């Protein structure tokens, strides 16, 4: 039994269906931005969206594996109410709903709600609603989410890499690989508060969880941008990696694999081919 799980980070039904057909799909993560992308695609094709039916369809396609659905509120009461609403409305469809709660819902425009995500995780977990805690950028955020009862914590690998590059005025494109061992500038390893890369964030979270035998909360590496990061978060001990469809597709690509296929096909002798014709 392969322990690391592969989720698809998408709200597009066609992508989720294809990933399921590959036979290795262990879950689905959505968020408001991914739902926006799916809705915009449908509208661009001239279609309309009944979002409740659309989400139910995602849940049916993904039957048997967890699907994360995110709240939109930023206050404790709103998040608990929305979490319960999402769970009651959608979990009966295929019994696979996890509620996504931000670790800190503050947008900076409001005061005093920094701990509302944590409180909501505790309350919803106490109600036996499984939680995926999102927007994790430090191991200590992950630790608190685990203590509050989250089933998954989602460190955002790519976005911490983006942040370290932005802080240091380093240009980049979204799929660019950021080395797990960090980037050096003027002789110093660049960091954000002791974190030198997104993969390092996953590794440090793993180490802390292992130190304290935290087994009921799984480390779900999110915001993954390229196949190298999939390998690196697997090496770092992530329990789960959630991948955009384009990254999932790239996992199997290698020039030498293709070259090997071409030569195997060319080398088939008629005697061997005959086996398959009889
Ligand atoms: C978590 O919800 C995701 O991994 C999310 O899609 C973030 O990915 P991005 O940083 O590539 O946008």
CSV table of C-alpha atoms and ligand atoms in Angstrom, one decimal:
chain,number,residue,atom,x,y,z
A,1,UNK,CA,0.0,0.0,0.0
A,2,UNK,CA,1.6,3.3,-1.1
A,3,UNK,CA,1.1,5.7,1.7
A,4,UNK,CA,1.5,9.1,0.1
A,5,UNK,CA,-1.8,10.2,-1.3
A,6,UNK,CA,-2.3,12.3,-4.5
A,7,UNK,CA,-5.1,14.8,-4.6
A,8,UNK,CA,-6.1,16.9,-7.5
A,9,UNK,CA,-6.2,20.7,-6.8
A,10,UNK,CA,-9.0,21.6,-9.2
A,11,UNK,CA,-12.7,22.4,-9.4
A,12,UNK,CA,-13.0,21.4,-13.0
A,13,UNK,CA,-15.1,18.3,-13.4
A,14,UNK,CA,-13.4,17.2,-16.6
A,15,UNK,CA,-10.0,17.4,-14.9
A,16,UNK,CA,-11.3,15.5,-11.8
A,17,UNK,CA,-12.9,12.8,-14.0
A,18,UNK,CA,-9.6,12.4,-16.0
A,19,UNK,CA,-7.5,12.2,-12.8
A,20,UNK,CA,-9.9,9.5,-11.5
A,21,UNK,CA,-9.5,7.5,-14.7
A,22,UNK,CA,-5.8,7.5,-14.1
A,23,UNK,CA,-6.6,5.2,-11.2
A,24,UNK,CA,-4.4,7.0,-8.6
A,25,UNK,CA,-6.7,9.7,-7.3
A,26,UNK,CA,-7.0,9.9,-3.5
A,27,UNK,CA,-8.9,13.2,-3.1
A,28,UNK,CA,-9.9,16.6,-4.4
A,29,UNK,CA,-9.1,20.1,-3.1
A,30,UNK,CA,-11.2,23.1,-4.1
A,31,UNK,CA,-11.0,26.7,-3.0
A,32,UNK,CA,-12.9,29.9,-4.1
A,33,UNK,CA,-10.3,30.7,-6.8
A,34,UNK,CA,-10.4,27.2,-8.3
A,35,UNK,CA,-14.2,27.4,-8.3
A,36,UNK,CA,-14.0,30.8,-10.0
A,37,UNK,CA,-11.7,29.3,-12.7
A,38,UNK,CA,-14.2,26.4,-13.3
A,39,UNK,CA,-17.2,28.7,-13.5
A,40,UNK,CA,-15.4,31.1,-15.8
A,41,UNK,CA,-14.5,28.2,-18.1
A,42,UNK,CA,-18.2,27.1,-18.3
A,43,UNK,CA,-19.4,30.7,-18.9
A,44,UNK,CA,-16.7,31.2,-21.6
A,45,UNK,CA,-18.2,28.1,-23.4
A,46,UNK,CA,-21.6,29.8,-23.3
A,47,UNK,CA,-23.0,27.7,-20.5
A,48,UNK,CA,-24.6,28.6,-17.2
A,49,UNK,CA,-23.8,27.2,-13.8
A,50,UNK,CA,-26.1,25.8,-11.1
A,51,UNK,CA,-23.4,25.8,-8.4
A,52,UNK,CA,-25.2,23.5,-6.0
A,53,UNK,CA,-25.7,20.8,-8.7
A,54,UNK,CA,-22.1,21.5,-10.0
A,55,UNK,CA,-20.6,20.8,-6.5
A,56,UNK,CA,-22.8,17.7,-6.1
A,57,UNK,CA,-21.5,16.4,-9.4
A,58,UNK,CA,-17.9,16.9,-8.2
A,59,UNK,CA,-18.7,14.9,-5.1
A,60,UNK,CA,-20.3,12.1,-7.1
A,61,UNK,CA,-17.3,11.9,-9.5
A,62,UNK,CA,-15.0,11.8,-6.5
A,63,UNK,CA,-17.0,9.3,-4.6
A,64,UNK,CA,-14.9,7.3,-2.1
A,65,UNK,CA,-12.2,10.0,-1.7
A,66,UNK,CA,-12.3,13.3,0.3
A,67,UNK,CA,-13.3,16.6,-1.4
A,68,UNK,CA,-12.4,19.9,0.4
A,69,UNK,CA,-15.0,22.7,0.2
A,70,UNK,CA,-14.0,26.1,1.6
A,71,UNK,CA,-16.0,28.6,3.8
A,72,UNK,CA,-16.0,32.2,2.7
A,73,UNK,CA,-16.6,34.0,6.1
A,74,UNK,CA,-13.9,35.6,8.1
A,75,UNK,CA,-15.5,35.6,11.6
A,76,UNK,CA,-15.9,32.6,13.9
A,77,UNK,CA,-19.7,32.6,13.8
A,78,UNK,CA,-19.8,32.8,10.0
A,79,UNK,CA,-17.2,30.1,9.4
A,80,UNK,CA,-18.9,27.7,11.8
A,81,UNK,CA,-22.3,28.4,10.3
A,82,UNK,CA,-21.0,28.0,6.7
A,83,UNK,CA,-19.0,24.9,7.6
A,84,UNK,CA,-22.1,23.2,9.0
A,85,UNK,CA,-24.2,24.4,6.1
A,86,UNK,CA,-21.7,23.1,3.5
A,87,UNK,CA,-21.4,19.8,5.4
A,88,UNK,CA,-25.1,19.3,5.8
A,89,UNK,CA,-25.9,20.3,2.2
A,90,UNK,CA,-23.2,18.3,0.5
A,91,UNK,CA,-21.9,15.5,2.6
A,92,UNK,CA,-25.0,13.3,2.1
A,93,UNK,CA,-24.3,13.2,-1.6
A,94,UNK,CA,-21.2,10.9,-1.3
A,95,UNK,CA,-20.1,11.1,2.3
A,96,UNK,CA,-16.8,12.7,1.3
A,97,UNK,CA,-16.9,16.3,2.3
A,98,UNK,CA,-14.0,18.0,4.3
A,99,UNK,CA,-14.5,21.6,5.2
A,100,UNK,CA,-11.7,24.0,4.5
A,101,UNK,CA,-11.0,26.7,7.1
A,102,UNK,CA,-8.2,29.3,6.9
A,103,UNK,CA,-5.8,29.2,9.8
A,104,UNK,CA,-6.1,32.9,10.2
A,105,UNK,CA,-9.0,34.6,8.4
A,106,UNK,CA,-7.9,38.2,9.1
A,107,UNK,CA,-7.6,40.3,6.0
A,108,UNK,CA,-6.0,43.2,7.9
A,109,UNK,CA,-9.2,45.2,7.5
A,110,UNK,CA,-10.8,43.9,10.6
A,111,UNK,CA,-9.5,43.5,14.2
A,112,UNK,CA,-9.5,40.7,16.6
A,113,UNK,CA,-10.4,37.8,14.3
A,114,UNK,CA,-6.9,36.3,14.0
A,115,UNK,CA,-7.9,33.3,16.1
A,116,UNK,CA,-11.3,32.8,14.6
A,117,UNK,CA,-10.1,30.1,12.2
A,118,UNK,CA,-8.6,28.1,15.0
A,119,UNK,CA,-11.7,28.4,17.1
A,120,UNK,CA,-13.9,27.4,14.1
A,121,UNK,CA,-11.7,24.4,13.5
A,122,UNK,CA,-12.1,23.3,17.2
A,123,UNK,CA,-15.9,23.8,17.1
A,124,UNK,CA,-16.4,22.0,13.8
A,125,UNK,CA,-14.0,19.2,14.7
A,126,UNK,CA,-15.9,18.7,18.0
A,127,UNK,CA,-19.0,18.2,15.8
A,128,UNK,CA,-17.1,15.5,13.9
A,129,UNK,CA,-16.9,17.6,10.8
A,130,UNK,CA,-13.5,16.8,9.1
A,131,UNK,CA,-11.4,19.9,8.6
A,132,UNK,CA,-8.7,20.8,6.0
A,133,UNK,CA,-6.9,23.9,7.5
A,134,UNK,CA,-5.7,26.1,4.7
A,135,UNK,CA,-3.3,28.9,4.1
A,136,UNK,CA,-0.6,27.5,6.3
A,137,UNK,CA,2.8,29.3,6.0
A,138,UNK,CA,4.5,28.3,9.3
A,139,UNK,CA,4.9,25.0,11.1
A,140,UNK,CA,3.5,26.6,14.2
A,141,UNK,CA,0.3,27.5,12.4
A,142,UNK,CA,0.1,23.8,11.4
A,143,UNK,CA,0.8,22.7,15.0
A,144,UNK,CA,-2.0,24.8,16.3
A,145,UNK,CA,-4.4,23.6,13.6
A,146,UNK,CA,-3.5,20.0,14.6
A,147,UNK,CA,-4.1,20.8,18.3
A,148,UNK,CA,-7.5,22.3,17.3
A,149,UNK,CA,-8.5,19.0,15.6
A,150,UNK,CA,-7.9,19.5,11.9
A,151,UNK,CA,-7.7,16.3,9.8
A,152,UNK,CA,-5.5,18.0,7.2
A,153,UNK,CA,-3.1,20.9,7.4
A,154,UNK,CA,-2.2,22.5,4.1
A,155,UNK,CA,1.2,24.2,3.9
A,156,UNK,CA,1.3,26.4,0.7
A,157,UNK,CA,4.5,25.3,-0.9
A,158,UNK,CA,4.6,27.4,-4.1
A,159,UNK,CA,3.3,30.6,-2.4
A,160,UNK,CA,6.0,30.6,0.3
A,161,UNK,CA,8.6,30.3,-2.5
A,162,UNK,CA,6.9,33.2,-4.3
A,163,UNK,CA,7.0,35.2,-1.1
A,164,UNK,CA,10.7,34.6,-0.5
A,165,UNK,CA,11.5,35.6,-4.1
A,166,UNK,CA,9.3,38.7,-3.9
A,167,UNK,CA,10.9,39.8,-0.6
A,168,UNK,CA,14.2,39.7,-2.3
A,169,UNK,CA,13.1,41.2,-5.7
A,170,UNK,CA,13.8,37.9,-7.6
A,171,UNK,CA,11.7,37.6,-10.7
A,172,UNK,CA,10.0,34.3,-11.4
A,173,UNK,CA,7.2,32.6,-13.3
A,174,UNK,CA,4.6,30.5,-11.5
A,175,UNK,CA,5.9,27.0,-12.6
A,176,UNK,CA,9.6,27.9,-11.9
A,177,UNK,CA,11.3,25.4,-9.7
A,178,UNK,CA,12.5,26.8,-6.3
A,179,UNK,CA,15.2,24.6,-4.8
A,180,UNK,CA,14.2,22.9,-1.5
A,181,UNK,CA,17.6,23.8,-0.1
A,182,UNK,CA,16.9,27.5,-0.6
A,183,UNK,CA,18.3,30.3,-2.7
A,184,UNK,CA,21.4,32.2,-1.8
A,185,UNK,CA,21.9,35.9,-2.2
A,186,UNK,CA,25.1,37.8,-1.2
A,187,UNK,CA,26.3,34.7,0.7
A,188,UNK,CA,23.1,34.3,2.8
A,189,UNK,CA,20.3,31.7,2.4
A,190,UNK,CA,17.1,33.6,1.8
A,191,UNK,CA,14.3,32.8,4.2
A,192,UNK,CA,11.0,33.8,5.7
A,193,UNK,CA,11.2,33.6,9.4
A,194,UNK,CA,13.4,30.5,9.4
A,195,UNK,CA,11.7,28.8,6.4
A,196,UNK,CA,14.0,28.6,3.4
A,197,UNK,CA,11.5,27.1,0.9
A,198,UNK,CA,8.0,25.7,0.6
A,199,UNK,CA,9.4,22.1,0.8
A,200,UNK,CA,11.3,23.2,3.9
A,201,UNK,CA,8.0,24.3,5.4
A,202,UNK,CA,6.6,20.8,4.7
A,203,UNK,CA,9.7,19.2,6.2
A,204,UNK,CA,9.7,21.2,9.4
A,205,UNK,CA,6.0,20.6,9.8
A,206,UNK,CA,6.6,16.8,9.3
A,207,UNK,CA,9.4,16.9,11.9
A,208,UNK,CA,7.3,18.6,14.5
A,209,UNK,CA,4.4,16.3,13.9
A,210,UNK,CA,6.7,13.3,14.3
A,211,UNK,CA,8.3,14.7,17.4
A,212,UNK,CA,4.9,14.7,19.1
A,213,UNK,CA,3.3,11.7,17.4
A,214,UNK,CA,0.7,13.8,15.7
A,215,UNK,CA,-0.8,11.1,13.5
A,216,UNK,CA,-4.4,12.2,13.3
A,217,UNK,CA,-3.6,15.3,11.3
A,218,UNK,CA,-2.2,14.7,7.9
A,219,UNK,CA,0.3,17.1,6.2
A,220,UNK,CA,-1.2,18.0,2.8
A,221,UNK,CA,1.3,19.8,0.6
A,222,UNK,CA,-0.6,22.4,-1.4
A,223,UNK,CA,0.2,25.1,-3.9
A,224,UNK,CA,2.5,22.8,-5.9
A,225,UNK,CA,3.7,24.1,-9.2
A,226,UNK,CA,6.0,21.5,-10.8
A,227,UNK,CA,6.9,17.8,-10.7
A,228,UNK,CA,10.2,18.4,-8.8
A,229,UNK,CA,8.2,19.7,-5.9
A,230,UNK,CA,6.1,16.6,-5.9
A,231,UNK,CA,9.3,14.5,-5.5
A,232,UNK,CA,10.6,16.9,-2.9
A,233,UNK,CA,7.5,17.0,-0.7
A,234,UNK,CA,7.3,13.2,-0.9
A,235,UNK,CA,11.0,13.0,0.3
A,236,UNK,CA,10.1,15.5,3.0
A,237,UNK,CA,7.4,13.1,4.2
A,238,UNK,CA,4.1,14.8,3.2
A,239,UNK,CA,1.2,12.5,3.7
A,240,UNK,CA,-0.6,14.1,0.8
A,241,UNK,CA,0.3,16.2,-2.2
A,242,UNK,CA,-2.5,18.1,-4.0
A,243,UNK,CA,-1.6,18.8,-7.6
A,244,UNK,CA,-3.0,21.0,-10.4
A,245,UNK,CA,-4.0,18.8,-13.4
A,246,UNK,CA,-1.1,20.1,-15.5
A,247,UNK,CA,1.4,19.0,-12.8
A,248,UNK,CA,-0.3,15.6,-12.5
A,249,UNK,CA,0.1,15.1,-16.3
A,250,UNK,CA,3.8,16.1,-16.2
A,251,UNK,CA,4.6,13.5,-13.6
A,252,UNK,CA,4.9,10.8,-16.3
A,253,UNK,CA,6.8,12.7,-18.9
A,254,UNK,CA,10.4,12.0,-19.7
A,255,UNK,CA,12.2,12.4,-23.1
A,256,UNK,CA,14.0,9.1,-22.6
A,257,UNK,CA,10.8,7.3,-21.8
A,258,UNK,CA,9.3,8.5,-25.1
A,259,UNK,CA,12.5,7.8,-27.0
A,260,UNK,CA,12.5,4.3,-25.5
A,261,UNK,CA,8.9,3.7,-26.6
A,262,UNK,CA,9.7,4.8,-30.2
A,263,UNK,CA,12.6,2.3,-30.5
A,264,UNK,CA,10.7,-0.6,-28.8
A,265,UNK,CA,7.9,-0.1,-31.4
A,266,UNK,CA,10.4,0.1,-34.3
A,267,UNK,CA,12.1,-3.1,-33.2
A,268,UNK,CA,9.1,-5.3,-33.0
A,269,UNK,CA,9.8,-8.3,-35.4
A,270,UNK,CA,6.9,-9.9,-37.3
A,271,UNK,CA,7.4,-13.2,-35.3
A,272,UNK,CA,6.8,-11.3,-32.0
A,273,UNK,CA,3.9,-9.3,-33.4
A,274,UNK,CA,2.2,-12.6,-34.5
A,275,UNK,CA,1.7,-13.6,-30.8
A,276,UNK,CA,-0.8,-10.7,-30.4
A,277,UNK,CA,-2.7,-11.4,-33.6
A,278,UNK,CA,-3.6,-15.0,-32.8
B,1,LIG,C1,-4.8,25.1,-2.0
B,1,LIG,O1,-6.0,25.3,-1.9
B,1,LIG,C2,-4.1,25.1,-3.2
B,1,LIG,O2,-3.0,24.4,-3.4
B,1,LIG,C3,-4.2,26.4,-4.0
B,1,LIG,O3,-4.8,26.1,-5.2
B,1,LIG,C4,-3.0,27.2,-4.1
B,1,LIG,O4,-2.3,27.0,-5.3
B,1,LIG,P1,-1.5,28.3,-6.0
B,1,LIG,O5,-0.6,28.9,-5.0
B,1,LIG,O6,-0.7,27.7,-7.1
B,1,LIG,O7,-2.6,29.2,-6.4
